mmCIF file of C-alpha atoms and ligand atoms in Angstrom:
data_model
loop_
_atom_site.group_PDB
_atom_site.id
_atom_site.type_symbol
_atom_site.label_atom_id
_atom_site.label_comp_id
_atom_site.label_asym_id
_atom_site.label_seq_id
_atom_site.Cartn_x
_atom_site.Cartn_y
_atom_site.Cartn_z
ATOM 1 C CA MET M 1 98.743 225.373 42.954
ATOM 2 C CA PRO M 2 98.242 222.608 40.042
ATOM 3 C CA THR M 3 94.904 222.455 40.536
ATOM 4 C CA GLN M 4 94.314 225.738 39.802
ATOM 5 C CA ALA M 5 96.054 225.311 36.692
ATOM 6 C CA LYS M 6 93.814 222.596 35.108
ATOM 7 C CA GLN M 7 90.714 224.717 35.518
ATOM 8 C CA GLN M 8 88.802 225.135 32.748
ATOM 9 C CA SER M 9 89.438 228.410 31.833
ATOM 10 C CA GLN M 10 87.644 228.488 28.217
ATOM 11 C CA SER M 11 83.829 228.375 29.164
ATOM 12 C CA ILE M 12 82.109 231.648 29.157
ATOM 13 C CA SER M 13 79.998 232.389 32.350
ATOM 14 C CA GLY M 14 77.720 235.070 33.641
ATOM 15 C CA PHE M 15 75.445 235.950 30.439
ATOM 16 C CA GLU M 16 72.227 235.282 29.508
ATOM 17 C CA PRO M 17 71.216 233.506 26.771
ATOM 18 C CA TYR M 18 69.933 236.159 23.818
ATOM 19 C CA VAL M 19 66.320 236.161 23.465
ATOM 20 C CA GLU M 20 65.227 237.158 19.667
ATOM 21 C CA THR M 21 62.064 239.821 19.442
ATOM 22 C CA ALA M 22 59.887 238.569 16.241
ATOM 23 C CA GLY M 23 61.154 239.151 12.955
ATOM 24 C CA GLU M 24 64.711 240.638 14.492
ATOM 25 C CA GLU M 25 67.303 241.375 12.086
ATOM 26 C CA TYR M 26 70.037 238.978 12.321
ATOM 27 C CA MET M 27 72.901 240.663 13.906
ATOM 28 C CA GLY M 28 71.363 243.714 14.244
ATOM 29 C CA LYS M 29 72.514 246.163 16.979
ATOM 30 C CA PRO M 30 71.481 244.795 19.617
ATOM 31 C CA MET M 31 72.631 241.034 18.598
ATOM 32 C CA ARG M 32 75.887 242.703 17.866
ATOM 33 C CA GLU M 33 76.174 244.402 21.286
ATOM 34 C CA HIS M 34 75.372 241.010 23.037
ATOM 35 C CA PHE M 35 78.180 239.280 21.494
ATOM 36 C CA THR M 36 80.578 242.012 22.338
ATOM 37 C CA LYS M 37 79.262 241.863 25.980
ATOM 38 C CA ILE M 38 80.355 237.855 25.973
ATOM 39 C CA LEU M 39 83.817 238.453 23.869
ATOM 40 C CA ASN M 40 84.650 241.455 26.290
ATOM 41 C CA LYS M 41 83.945 239.218 29.323
ATOM 42 C CA TRP M 42 85.659 236.209 27.741
ATOM 43 C CA LYS M 43 88.780 238.200 26.861
ATOM 44 C CA GLN M 44 88.665 239.886 30.637
ATOM 45 C CA ASP M 45 88.446 236.539 32.256
ATOM 46 C CA LEU M 46 91.293 235.077 29.655
ATOM 47 C CA MET M 47 93.744 237.994 30.937
ATOM 48 C CA GLN M 48 93.072 237.478 34.467
ATOM 49 C CA GLU M 49 94.138 234.051 33.899
ATOM 50 C CA VAL M 50 97.300 235.088 32.510
ATOM 51 C CA ASP M 51 98.208 237.292 35.068
ATOM 52 C CA ARG M 52 97.509 235.265 37.854
ATOM 53 C CA THR M 53 99.797 232.735 36.753
ATOM 54 C CA VAL M 54 102.766 234.768 35.997
ATOM 55 C CA ASP M 55 102.047 236.333 39.726
ATOM 56 C CA HIS M 56 101.715 232.832 41.030
ATOM 57 C CA MET M 57 104.994 231.657 39.110
ATOM 58 C CA LYS M 58 106.853 234.595 40.371
ATOM 59 C CA ASP M 59 106.033 233.491 43.877
ATOM 60 C CA GLU M 60 106.725 229.923 43.736
ATOM 61 C CA ALA M 61 109.859 230.069 41.792
ATOM 62 C CA ALA M 62 111.847 230.993 44.743
ATOM 63 C CA ASN M 63 109.964 228.600 47.351
ATOM 64 C CA PHE M 64 112.226 225.340 46.099
ATOM 65 C CA PRO M 65 115.642 224.789 47.053
ATOM 66 C CA ASP M 66 115.781 221.572 46.155
ATOM 67 C CA PRO M 67 116.781 220.658 42.739
ATOM 68 C CA ALA M 68 114.257 217.436 42.564
ATOM 69 C CA ASP M 69 111.545 220.124 43.804
ATOM 70 C CA ARG M 70 112.560 222.433 41.005
ATOM 71 C CA ALA M 71 112.917 220.276 38.736
ATOM 72 C CA SER M 72 108.985 218.803 38.656
ATOM 73 C CA GLN M 73 108.200 222.749 39.665
ATOM 74 C CA GLU M 74 109.507 223.369 35.899
ATOM 75 C CA GLU M 75 107.656 220.622 34.123
ATOM 76 C CA GLU M 76 104.595 222.511 35.569
ATOM 77 C CA PHE M 77 105.605 225.607 34.623
ATOM 78 C CA SER M 78 106.034 224.470 31.216
ATOM 79 C CA LEU M 79 102.627 223.439 30.990
ATOM 80 C CA GLU M 80 101.090 226.199 32.233
ATOM 81 C CA LEU M 81 103.275 228.614 29.549
ATOM 82 C CA ARG M 82 101.668 226.371 27.019
ATOM 83 C CA ALA M 83 97.730 226.679 28.395
ATOM 84 C CA ARG M 84 98.799 230.294 28.965
ATOM 85 C CA ASP M 85 100.170 230.588 25.086
ATOM 86 C CA ARG M 86 96.960 229.130 24.138
ATOM 87 C CA GLU M 87 94.942 231.337 25.842
ATOM 88 C CA ARG M 88 96.777 234.709 24.624
ATOM 89 C CA LYS M 89 96.438 233.396 20.960
ATOM 90 C CA LEU M 90 92.489 232.716 22.348
ATOM 91 C CA ILE M 91 92.702 236.488 22.942
ATOM 92 C CA LYS M 92 94.038 237.446 19.657
ATOM 93 C CA LYS M 93 91.374 235.790 18.309
ATOM 94 C CA ILE M 94 88.784 237.251 20.360
ATOM 95 C CA ASP M 95 90.451 241.015 19.478
ATOM 96 C CA LYS M 96 89.989 239.753 15.745
ATOM 97 C CA THR M 97 86.067 238.539 16.365
ATOM 98 C CA LEU M 98 85.330 242.231 18.084
ATOM 99 C CA GLN M 99 86.942 243.839 15.149
ATOM 100 C CA LEU M 100 84.651 241.674 12.878
ATOM 101 C CA ILE M 101 81.524 242.670 15.111
ATOM 102 C CA GLU M 102 82.560 246.581 14.448
ATOM 103 C CA ASP M 103 82.862 245.681 10.809
ATOM 104 C CA GLU M 104 79.366 244.280 11.091
ATOM 105 C CA GLU M 105 80.889 241.412 9.337
ATOM 106 C CA TYR M 106 80.102 239.142 12.331
ATOM 107 C CA GLY M 107 77.907 236.228 12.728
ATOM 108 C CA TRP M 108 78.183 234.401 8.715
ATOM 109 C CA CYS M 109 80.274 231.875 7.556
ATOM 110 C CA GLU M 110 83.676 232.814 5.927
ATOM 111 C CA SER M 111 83.786 230.187 3.805
ATOM 112 C CA CYS M 112 80.218 229.869 2.319
ATOM 113 C CA GLY M 113 78.297 233.256 3.694
ATOM 114 C CA VAL M 114 75.652 231.568 5.723
ATOM 115 C CA GLU M 115 74.369 232.640 8.962
ATOM 116 C CA ILE M 116 76.242 230.925 11.701
ATOM 117 C CA GLY M 117 73.525 230.911 14.304
ATOM 118 C CA ILE M 118 73.341 232.744 17.877
ATOM 119 C CA ARG M 119 73.281 229.371 19.827
ATOM 120 C CA ARG M 120 76.110 228.356 17.964
ATOM 121 C CA LEU M 121 78.266 232.026 18.291
ATOM 122 C CA GLU M 122 77.133 231.288 22.193
ATOM 123 C CA ALA M 123 78.286 228.333 22.551
ATOM 124 C CA ARG M 124 81.669 229.368 20.462
ATOM 125 C CA PRO M 125 81.749 233.301 20.397
ATOM 126 C CA THR M 126 84.834 233.163 17.715
ATOM 127 C CA ALA M 127 83.414 230.834 15.338
ATOM 128 C CA ASP M 128 84.189 231.870 12.105
ATOM 129 C CA MET M 129 82.287 229.040 9.949
ATOM 130 C CA CYS M 130 79.258 227.434 10.008
ATOM 131 C CA VAL M 131 78.688 223.750 11.350
ATOM 132 C CA ASP M 132 79.112 222.431 7.762
ATOM 133 C CA CYS M 133 82.222 224.227 6.928
ATOM 134 C CA LYS M 134 83.899 223.896 9.972
ATOM 135 C CA THR M 135 83.190 219.762 10.053
ATOM 136 C CA LEU M 136 85.006 219.998 6.193
ATOM 137 C CA ALA M 137 87.761 222.050 7.444
ATOM 138 C CA GLU M 138 88.746 219.628 10.435
ATOM 139 C CA ILE M 139 88.213 216.204 8.096
ATOM 140 C CA LYS M 140 90.550 218.304 5.632
ATOM 141 C CA GLU M 141 92.861 219.097 8.539
ATOM 142 C CA LYS M 142 92.954 215.736 9.536
ATOM 143 C CA GLN M 143 93.792 214.546 6.456
ATOM 144 C CA VAL M 144 96.981 216.726 5.845
ATOM 145 C CA GLY M 145 98.006 216.117 8.931
ATOM 146 C CA LYS M 146 98.702 212.162 8.090
HETATM 147 ZN ZN1 LIG T 1 80.047 227.656 6.017
#
């Protein structure tokens, strides 16, 4: 089932955008709980995805006696494994982020200390830099890569 593997698994579904009350403290308890929920849900989805792939690879591995079929299947598997590897890294990053929330250090740019902002964090809950620093970091990364 290659179509399943191509499914976008990085989107976070099933949560309502956070509604701030007037004068609410940034990253107070309710906000931290909101993001803890999002991150846990995301992690769960990713872990299910990883489990599902492993199961379906086990099931399918035995079903192709023809070497040519097996070769293309192996290629497909290696693509899937790479995707799963990314997901595992993401899960680690989510764990790290959950720890930040617990330490009450979540939501501020680790580079310049500015508030990252709720909307950006909802779009990218593992973000640890503000847009400006992130953009700068990406430019630097590209330059190093050349
Ligand atoms: Zn910054």
